Coordinates of C-alpha atoms in Angstrom, one line a residue:
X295 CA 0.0 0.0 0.0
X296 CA 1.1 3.7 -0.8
X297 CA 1.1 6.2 1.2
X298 CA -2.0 8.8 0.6
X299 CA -1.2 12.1 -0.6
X300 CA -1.9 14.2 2.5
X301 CA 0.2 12.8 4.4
X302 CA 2.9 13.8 2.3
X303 CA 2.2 17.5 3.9
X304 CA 5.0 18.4 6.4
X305 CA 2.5 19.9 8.7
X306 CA 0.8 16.5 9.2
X307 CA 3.6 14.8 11.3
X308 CA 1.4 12.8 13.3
X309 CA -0.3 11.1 10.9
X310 CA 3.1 10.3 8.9
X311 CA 4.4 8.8 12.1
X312 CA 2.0 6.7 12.5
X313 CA 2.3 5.2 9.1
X314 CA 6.2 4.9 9.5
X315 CA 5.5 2.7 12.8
X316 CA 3.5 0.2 11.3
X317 CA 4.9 -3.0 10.3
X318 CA 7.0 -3.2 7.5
X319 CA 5.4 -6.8 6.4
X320 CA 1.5 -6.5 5.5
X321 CA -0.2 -9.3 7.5
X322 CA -0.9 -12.9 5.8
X323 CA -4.6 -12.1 5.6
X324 CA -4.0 -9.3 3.5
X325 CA -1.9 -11.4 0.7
X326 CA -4.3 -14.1 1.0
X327 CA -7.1 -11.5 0.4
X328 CA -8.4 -10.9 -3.7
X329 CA -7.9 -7.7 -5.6
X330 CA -11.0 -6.6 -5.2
X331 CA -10.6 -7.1 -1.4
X332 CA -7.3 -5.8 -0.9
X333 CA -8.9 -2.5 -2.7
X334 CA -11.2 -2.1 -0.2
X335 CA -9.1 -1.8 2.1
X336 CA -6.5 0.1 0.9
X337 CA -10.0 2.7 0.0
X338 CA -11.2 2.7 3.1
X339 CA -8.0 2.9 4.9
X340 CA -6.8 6.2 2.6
X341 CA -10.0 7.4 3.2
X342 CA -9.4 7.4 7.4
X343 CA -6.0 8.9 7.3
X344 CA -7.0 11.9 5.0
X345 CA -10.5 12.5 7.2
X346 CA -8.3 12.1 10.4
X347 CA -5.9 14.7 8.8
X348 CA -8.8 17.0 8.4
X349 CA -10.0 16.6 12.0
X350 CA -6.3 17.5 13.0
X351 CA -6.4 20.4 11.2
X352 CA -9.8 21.4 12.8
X353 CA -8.2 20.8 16.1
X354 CA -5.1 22.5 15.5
X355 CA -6.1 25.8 17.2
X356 CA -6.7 23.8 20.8
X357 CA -2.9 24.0 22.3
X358 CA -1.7 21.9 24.7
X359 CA -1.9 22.2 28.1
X360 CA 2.0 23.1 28.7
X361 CA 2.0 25.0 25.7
X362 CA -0.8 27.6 26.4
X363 CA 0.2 27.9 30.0
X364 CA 4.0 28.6 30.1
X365 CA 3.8 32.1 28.2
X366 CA 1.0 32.8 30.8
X367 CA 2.9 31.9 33.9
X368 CA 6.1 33.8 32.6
X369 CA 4.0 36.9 32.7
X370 CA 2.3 36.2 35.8
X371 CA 5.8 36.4 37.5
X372 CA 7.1 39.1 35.6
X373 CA 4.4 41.4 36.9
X374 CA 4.2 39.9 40.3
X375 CA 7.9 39.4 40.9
X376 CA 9.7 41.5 38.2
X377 CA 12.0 38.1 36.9
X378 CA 12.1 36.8 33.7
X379 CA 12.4 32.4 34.5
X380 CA 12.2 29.4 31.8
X381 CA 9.2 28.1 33.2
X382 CA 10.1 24.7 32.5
X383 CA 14.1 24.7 33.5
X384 CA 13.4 26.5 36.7
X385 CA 12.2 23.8 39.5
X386 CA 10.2 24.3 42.4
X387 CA 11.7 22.3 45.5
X388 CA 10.2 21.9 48.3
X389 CA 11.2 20.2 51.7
X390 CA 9.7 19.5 54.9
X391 CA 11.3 19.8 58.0
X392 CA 11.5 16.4 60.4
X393 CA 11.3 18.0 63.9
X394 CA 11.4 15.8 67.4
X395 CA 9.8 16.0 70.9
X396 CA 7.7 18.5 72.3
X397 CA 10.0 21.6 71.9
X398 CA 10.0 20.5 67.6
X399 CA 13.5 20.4 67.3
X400 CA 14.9 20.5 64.2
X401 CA 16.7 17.2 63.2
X402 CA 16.5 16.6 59.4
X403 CA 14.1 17.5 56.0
X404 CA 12.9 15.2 53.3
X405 CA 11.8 16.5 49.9
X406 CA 8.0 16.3 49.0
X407 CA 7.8 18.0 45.7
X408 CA 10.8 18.8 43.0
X409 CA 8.4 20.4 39.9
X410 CA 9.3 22.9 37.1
X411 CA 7.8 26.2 38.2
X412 CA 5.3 25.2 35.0
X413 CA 4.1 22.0 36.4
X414 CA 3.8 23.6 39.8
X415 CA 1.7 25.9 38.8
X416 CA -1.2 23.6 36.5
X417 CA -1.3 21.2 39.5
X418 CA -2.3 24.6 41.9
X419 CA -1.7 24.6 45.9
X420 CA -3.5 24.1 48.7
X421 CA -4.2 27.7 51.3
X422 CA -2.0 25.9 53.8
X423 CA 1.0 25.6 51.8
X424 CA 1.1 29.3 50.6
X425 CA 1.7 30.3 54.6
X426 CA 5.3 30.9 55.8
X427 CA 6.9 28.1 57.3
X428 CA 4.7 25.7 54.9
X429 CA 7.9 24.2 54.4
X430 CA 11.1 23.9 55.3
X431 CA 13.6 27.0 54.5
X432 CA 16.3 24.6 52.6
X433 CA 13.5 24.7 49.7
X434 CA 13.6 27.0 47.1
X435 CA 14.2 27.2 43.2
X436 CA 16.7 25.6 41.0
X437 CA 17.6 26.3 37.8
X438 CA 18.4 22.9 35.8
X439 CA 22.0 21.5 36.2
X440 CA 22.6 24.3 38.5
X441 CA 24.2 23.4 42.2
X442 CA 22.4 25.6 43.7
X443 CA 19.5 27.3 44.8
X444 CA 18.0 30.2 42.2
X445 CA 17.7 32.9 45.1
X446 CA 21.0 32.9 45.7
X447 CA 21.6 34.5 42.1
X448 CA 17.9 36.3 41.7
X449 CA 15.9 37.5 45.0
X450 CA 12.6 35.8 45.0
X451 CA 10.3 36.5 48.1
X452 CA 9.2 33.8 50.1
X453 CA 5.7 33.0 51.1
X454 CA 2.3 34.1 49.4
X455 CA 3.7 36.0 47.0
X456 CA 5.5 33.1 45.2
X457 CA 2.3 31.4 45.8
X458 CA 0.2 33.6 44.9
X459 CA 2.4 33.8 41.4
X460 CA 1.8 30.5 40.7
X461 CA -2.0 29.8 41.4
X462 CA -3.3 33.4 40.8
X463 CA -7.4 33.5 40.0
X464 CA -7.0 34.9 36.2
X465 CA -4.0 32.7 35.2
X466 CA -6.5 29.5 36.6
X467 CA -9.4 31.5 34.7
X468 CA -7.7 31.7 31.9
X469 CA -6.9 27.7 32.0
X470 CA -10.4 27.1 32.3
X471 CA -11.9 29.3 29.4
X472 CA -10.1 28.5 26.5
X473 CA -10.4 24.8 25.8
X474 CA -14.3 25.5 27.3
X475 CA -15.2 28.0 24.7
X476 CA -12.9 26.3 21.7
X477 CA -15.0 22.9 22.4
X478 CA -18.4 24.3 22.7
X479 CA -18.4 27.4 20.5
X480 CA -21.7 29.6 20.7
X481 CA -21.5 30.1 16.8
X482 CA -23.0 27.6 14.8
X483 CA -20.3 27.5 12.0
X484 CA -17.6 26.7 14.4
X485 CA -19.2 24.1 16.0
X486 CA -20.4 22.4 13.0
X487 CA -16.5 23.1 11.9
X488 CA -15.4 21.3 15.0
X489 CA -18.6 18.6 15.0
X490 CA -18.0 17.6 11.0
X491 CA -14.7 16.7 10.7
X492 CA -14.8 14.8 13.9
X493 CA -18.0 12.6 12.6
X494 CA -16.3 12.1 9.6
X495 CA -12.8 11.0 10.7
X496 CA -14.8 8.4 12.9
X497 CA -17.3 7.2 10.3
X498 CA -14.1 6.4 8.0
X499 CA -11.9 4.6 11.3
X500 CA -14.6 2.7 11.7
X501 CA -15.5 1.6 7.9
X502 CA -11.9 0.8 8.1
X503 CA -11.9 -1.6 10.7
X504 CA -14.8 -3.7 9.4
X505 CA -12.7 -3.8 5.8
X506 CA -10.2 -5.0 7.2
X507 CA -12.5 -7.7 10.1
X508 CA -14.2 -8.8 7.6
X509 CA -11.1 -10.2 5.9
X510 CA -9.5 -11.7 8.6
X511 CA -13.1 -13.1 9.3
X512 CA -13.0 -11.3 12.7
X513 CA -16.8 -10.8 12.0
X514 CA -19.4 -11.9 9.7
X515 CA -20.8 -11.0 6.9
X516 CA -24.1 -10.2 8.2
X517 CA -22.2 -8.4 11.2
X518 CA -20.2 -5.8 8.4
X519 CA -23.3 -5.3 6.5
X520 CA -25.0 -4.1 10.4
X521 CA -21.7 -1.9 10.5
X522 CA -22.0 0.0 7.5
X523 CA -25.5 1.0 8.3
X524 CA -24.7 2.6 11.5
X525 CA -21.8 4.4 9.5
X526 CA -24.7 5.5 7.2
X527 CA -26.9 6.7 10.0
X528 CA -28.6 4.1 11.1
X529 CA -30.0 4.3 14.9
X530 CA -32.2 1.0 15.0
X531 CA -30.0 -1.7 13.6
X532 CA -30.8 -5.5 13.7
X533 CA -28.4 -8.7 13.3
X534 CA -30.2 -11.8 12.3
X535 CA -34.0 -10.4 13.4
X536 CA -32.1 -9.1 16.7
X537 CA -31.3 -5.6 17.9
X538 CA -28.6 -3.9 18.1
X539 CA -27.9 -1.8 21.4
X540 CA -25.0 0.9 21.5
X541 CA -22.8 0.4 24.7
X542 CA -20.1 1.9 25.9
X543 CA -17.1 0.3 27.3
X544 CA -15.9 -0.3 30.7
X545 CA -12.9 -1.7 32.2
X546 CA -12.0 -2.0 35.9
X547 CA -15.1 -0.1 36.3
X548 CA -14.0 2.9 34.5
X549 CA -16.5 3.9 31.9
X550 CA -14.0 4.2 28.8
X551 CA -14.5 6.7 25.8
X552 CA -14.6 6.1 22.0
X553 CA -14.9 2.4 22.3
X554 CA -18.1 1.3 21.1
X555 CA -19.7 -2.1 22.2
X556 CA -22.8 -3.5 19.6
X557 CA -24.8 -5.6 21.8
X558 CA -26.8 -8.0 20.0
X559 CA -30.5 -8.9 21.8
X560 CA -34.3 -8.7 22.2
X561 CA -35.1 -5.8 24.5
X562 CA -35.1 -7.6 28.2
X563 CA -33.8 -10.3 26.6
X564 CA -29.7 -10.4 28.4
X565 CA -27.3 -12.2 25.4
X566 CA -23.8 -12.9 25.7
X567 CA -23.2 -11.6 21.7
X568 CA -21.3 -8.4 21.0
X569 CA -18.9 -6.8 18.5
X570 CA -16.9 -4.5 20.3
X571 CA -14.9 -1.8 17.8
X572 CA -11.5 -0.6 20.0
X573 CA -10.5 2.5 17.3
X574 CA -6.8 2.0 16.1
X575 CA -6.4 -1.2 17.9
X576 CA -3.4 -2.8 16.5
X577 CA -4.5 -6.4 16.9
X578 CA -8.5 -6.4 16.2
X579 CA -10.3 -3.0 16.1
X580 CA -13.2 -5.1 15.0
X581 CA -14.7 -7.9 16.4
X582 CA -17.4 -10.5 17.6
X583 CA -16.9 -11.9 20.8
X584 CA -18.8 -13.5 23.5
X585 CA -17.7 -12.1 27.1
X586 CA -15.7 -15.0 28.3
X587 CA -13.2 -14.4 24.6
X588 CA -13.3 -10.9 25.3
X589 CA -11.8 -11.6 28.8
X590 CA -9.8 -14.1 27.6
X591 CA -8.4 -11.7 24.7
X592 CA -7.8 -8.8 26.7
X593 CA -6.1 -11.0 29.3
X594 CA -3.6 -12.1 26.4
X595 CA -3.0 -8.7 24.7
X596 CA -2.5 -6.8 28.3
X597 CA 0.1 -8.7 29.7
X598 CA 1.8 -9.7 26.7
X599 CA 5.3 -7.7 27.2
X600 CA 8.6 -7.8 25.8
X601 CA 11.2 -8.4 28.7
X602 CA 13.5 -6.5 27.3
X603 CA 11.4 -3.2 27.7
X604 CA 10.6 -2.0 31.7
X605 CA 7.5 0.1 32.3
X606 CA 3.8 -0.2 30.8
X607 CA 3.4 -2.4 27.9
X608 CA 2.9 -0.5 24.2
X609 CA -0.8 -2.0 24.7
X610 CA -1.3 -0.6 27.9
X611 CA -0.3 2.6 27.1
X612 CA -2.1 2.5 23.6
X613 CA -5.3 1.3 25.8
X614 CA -4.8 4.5 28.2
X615 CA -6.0 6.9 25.3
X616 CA -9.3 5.7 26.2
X617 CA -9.2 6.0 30.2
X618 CA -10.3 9.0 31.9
X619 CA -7.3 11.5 33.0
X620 CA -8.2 11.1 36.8
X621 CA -8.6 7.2 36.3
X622 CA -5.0 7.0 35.1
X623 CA -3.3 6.2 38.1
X624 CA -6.0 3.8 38.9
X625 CA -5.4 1.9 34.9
X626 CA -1.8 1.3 35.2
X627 CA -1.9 0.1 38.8
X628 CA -3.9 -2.8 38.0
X629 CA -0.9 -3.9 35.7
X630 CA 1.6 -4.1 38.4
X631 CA 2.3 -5.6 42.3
X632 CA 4.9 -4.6 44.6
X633 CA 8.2 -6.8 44.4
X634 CA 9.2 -9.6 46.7
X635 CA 11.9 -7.8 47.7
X636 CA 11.1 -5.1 50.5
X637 CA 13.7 -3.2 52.5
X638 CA 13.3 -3.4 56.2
X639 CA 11.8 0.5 56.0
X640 CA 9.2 -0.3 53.4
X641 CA 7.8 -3.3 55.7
X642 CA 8.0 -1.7 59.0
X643 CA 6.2 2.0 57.5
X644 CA 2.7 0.8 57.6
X645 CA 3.6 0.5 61.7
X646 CA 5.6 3.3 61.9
X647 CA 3.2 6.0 62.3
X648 CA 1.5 4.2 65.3
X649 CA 4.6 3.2 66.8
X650 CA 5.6 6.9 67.2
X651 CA 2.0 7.5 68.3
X652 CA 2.8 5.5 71.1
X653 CA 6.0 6.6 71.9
X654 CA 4.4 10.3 71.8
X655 CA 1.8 9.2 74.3
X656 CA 4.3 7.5 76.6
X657 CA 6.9 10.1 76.3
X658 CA 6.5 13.8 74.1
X659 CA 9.8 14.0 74.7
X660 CA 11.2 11.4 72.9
X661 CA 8.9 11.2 69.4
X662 CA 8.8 12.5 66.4
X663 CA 6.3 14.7 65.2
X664 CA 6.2 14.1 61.5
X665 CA 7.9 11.2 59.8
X666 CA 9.0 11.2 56.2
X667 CA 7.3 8.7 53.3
X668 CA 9.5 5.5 52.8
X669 CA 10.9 4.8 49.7
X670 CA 8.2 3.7 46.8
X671 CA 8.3 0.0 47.0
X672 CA 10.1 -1.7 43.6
X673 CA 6.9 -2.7 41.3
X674 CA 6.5 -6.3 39.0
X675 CA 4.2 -7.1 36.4
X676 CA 0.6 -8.1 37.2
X677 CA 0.2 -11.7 35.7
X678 CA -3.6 -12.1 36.4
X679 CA -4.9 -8.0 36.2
X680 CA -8.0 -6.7 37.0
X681 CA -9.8 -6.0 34.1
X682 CA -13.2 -7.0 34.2
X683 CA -14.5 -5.8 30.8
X684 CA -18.3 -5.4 29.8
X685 CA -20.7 -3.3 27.6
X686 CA -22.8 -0.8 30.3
X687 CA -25.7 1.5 29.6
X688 CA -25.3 5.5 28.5
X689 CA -24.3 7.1 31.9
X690 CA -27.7 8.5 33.4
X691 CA -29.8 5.8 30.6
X692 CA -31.4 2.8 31.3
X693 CA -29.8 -0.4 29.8
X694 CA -33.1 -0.6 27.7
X695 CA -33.2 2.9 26.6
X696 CA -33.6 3.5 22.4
X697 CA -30.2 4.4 21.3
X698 CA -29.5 7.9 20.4
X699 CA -27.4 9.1 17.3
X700 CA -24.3 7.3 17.6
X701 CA -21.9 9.9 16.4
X702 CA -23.4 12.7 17.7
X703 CA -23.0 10.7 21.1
X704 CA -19.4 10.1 20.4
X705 CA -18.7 13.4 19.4
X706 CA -20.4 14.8 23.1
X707 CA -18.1 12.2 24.6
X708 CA -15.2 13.2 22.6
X709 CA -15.7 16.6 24.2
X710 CA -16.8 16.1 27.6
X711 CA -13.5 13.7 27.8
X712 CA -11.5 16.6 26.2
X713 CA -12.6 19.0 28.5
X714 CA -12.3 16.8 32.1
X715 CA -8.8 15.9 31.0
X716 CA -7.9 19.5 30.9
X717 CA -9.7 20.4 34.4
X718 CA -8.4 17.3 35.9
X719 CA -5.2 18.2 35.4
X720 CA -5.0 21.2 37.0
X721 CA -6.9 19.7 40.1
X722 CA -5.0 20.5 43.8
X723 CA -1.5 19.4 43.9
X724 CA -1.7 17.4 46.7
X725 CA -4.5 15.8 45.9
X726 CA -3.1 14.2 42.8
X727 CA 0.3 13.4 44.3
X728 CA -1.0 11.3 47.0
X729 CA -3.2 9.6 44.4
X730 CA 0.0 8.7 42.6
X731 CA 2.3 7.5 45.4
X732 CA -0.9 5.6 46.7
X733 CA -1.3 3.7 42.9
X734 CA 2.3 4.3 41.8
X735 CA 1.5 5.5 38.4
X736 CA 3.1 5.7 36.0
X737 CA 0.9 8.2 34.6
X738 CA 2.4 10.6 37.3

């Protein structure tokens, strides 16, 4: 197969990336395929990239999170503070002090947060940690590969202000409004702009994937024909005198978004016959299954890892495009268990915090008043995850309820998903790192 024209456009980098990563040897069922078959596909799969190009372009105005904040924050701190900082190479580190006994005598710090000034600033902070004495006076800023601390070189106030620089009400404002009013436009014409090009990209993913299912007889025939009505606007499809019910996804118990699960039954009558369509899927983005070979399946492809590479697997991360932002940490966790191996610290810090409760109680003296986290404990892989798949009702819809437009639905989802990500995001500091250490993410 060629490439298609538009990707030969400089500006689509994405798109021409993702052709140069796929295999360089086109699958047996394609060789084994007719003319007339392989045309299809080839059609149908020129026809995705160029709509997906188009949606790109569409999207192109909607920057990235670091990108849209950083000029922002470098003003904010010019006018609050009068210095001029790389937002990213300038890091935020902050210590708490370890004191002991009643009098809370100094004895030691331990770090609790080393961001860039940038990443400090999207994840907020709490009231209490923009008072003086919130932390311990070791912390300050650092400039990258420096040895030491930025105040010694440019005088930056302690306290609220440098707080106050970082979380101020317009710079959050400003956060909020611009991904809110570039996804749900009050003009008509640029939501249609926006709402087109998405409907179009996914209508030609999807025609795509039953192209190429139906040749490597991942559904039937009577199961592509069902498809390509849907894709032609079809609300109330039936399989073989059956209806068809539009599902969503959900995994671990996190409702997942652009996954689309066709669940084939008489209304009140509970079947165990689904295609599920996973966009993109590099293995099967279309296919029948009953639930236990859609367990078994997803068992296979998420633990399936090449020892040679540490971390998530390339499934698991490619899976994480559909997860929820704030259900990151909760996704990769399932993948992993803590090691054999435990240091005498990491077993003994569950008791540790009583332990000194007691000691406090028996003597004030003699106890600490804070202790410091112990070391993250070294993580394996999960052989036997939690994963739990399933097709589940519209949130707030009963499981019976007619189906609504499908892209229209996807397209809301798309948005809503969008949007959450972004707010998400910039939820409290705090907050979000103790939901990391707690799942040991490595989404954080």
């Amino acid at each position: 197969m060629s490439k298609p024209s538009r990707l030969v456009d400089p500006g689509h980098a994405k798109r021409r990336q993702a052709v140069k990563d796929a295999p360089a040897n086109l699958p047996d069922w394609y060789h084994q395929a007719s003319p007339v078959q392989r045309q299809a596909v080839d059609t149908a799969t020129f026809a995705s990239f160029s709509s997906q190009t188009q949606l790109d372009k569409a999207m192109a105005d909607l920057q990235g999170l670091d990108a849209f904040a950083a000029p922002l924050l470098s003003q904010a701190l010019k006018d609050a503070l009068k210095v001029t900082l790389d937002v990213n190479k300038t890091f935020l580190r902050l210590n708490k002090t370890i004191t002991y006994g009643i009098l809370r005598e100094r004895v030691g710090t331990y770090q609790v947060l080393n961001l860039s000034l940038l990443q400090a600033a999207i994840h907020n902070f709490e009231a209490a940690e923009c008072e003086a004495g919130a932390f311990d006076e070791t912390s300050g800023f650092v400039v990258e590969g420096a040895t030491r601390h930025l105040r010694a070189v440019v005088d930056i106030p302690d306290g609220p202000p440098v707080s106050q620089a970082l979380s101020r009400a317009e710079y959050r404002r400003a956060l909020s409004a611009v991904p809110q009013g570039f996804l749900y436009p009050t003009d008509a014409a640029k939501a249609k702009a926006l709402h087109d090009p998405f409907v179009a990209a996914q209508k030609d993913a999807m025609r795509a994937a039953a192209e190429m299912a139906l040749l490597k007889k991942d559904i039937e025939p009577a199961d592509y024909d069902m498809i390509l009505s849907v894709i032609a606007g079809e609300m109330n499809p039936r399989l073989k005198g059956k209806r068809v019910w539009f599902r969503d996804l959900q995994l671990m118990k996190h409702r997942l978004t652009g996954c689309v699960v066709f669940s084939i039954s008489d209304k009140y009558a509970y079947s165990d016959e689904f295609i599920l369509y996973v966009p993109q899927d590099p293995q099967s983005p279309l296919k029948r299954y009953s639930l236990g070979q859609l367990r078994e399946q997803f068992k296979r492809q998420f633990t399936a890892r090449d020892l040679s590479v540490s971390g998530p697997t390339a499934y698991q991360r490619f899976f994480s495009q559909f997860v929820d932002y704030a259900d990151l940490p909760d996704y990769f966790s399932q993948f992993t268990q803590n090691g054999p191996d435990k240091t005498f610290d990491q077993s003994f810090a569950p008791y540790a915090p009583l332990l000194n409760m007691v000691v406090k109680g028996l003597n004030p003296w003699g106890a600490f008043n804070e202790l410091p986290p112990p070391d993250a404990v070294v993580q394996v892989p999960e052989d036997d995850p939690y994963l739990d798949p399933q097709g589940i009702a519209r949130r707030g819809r009963g499981i019976w309820a007619d189906n609504v437009d499908l892209w229209d639905y996807l397209f809301d989802r798309y948005r809503d998903k969008l949007l959450g990500d972004a707010r998400t995001t910039r939820c409290r500091r705090r907050m979000w790192m103790r939901r990391c250490a707690r799942k040991k993410s490595p989404a954080c």
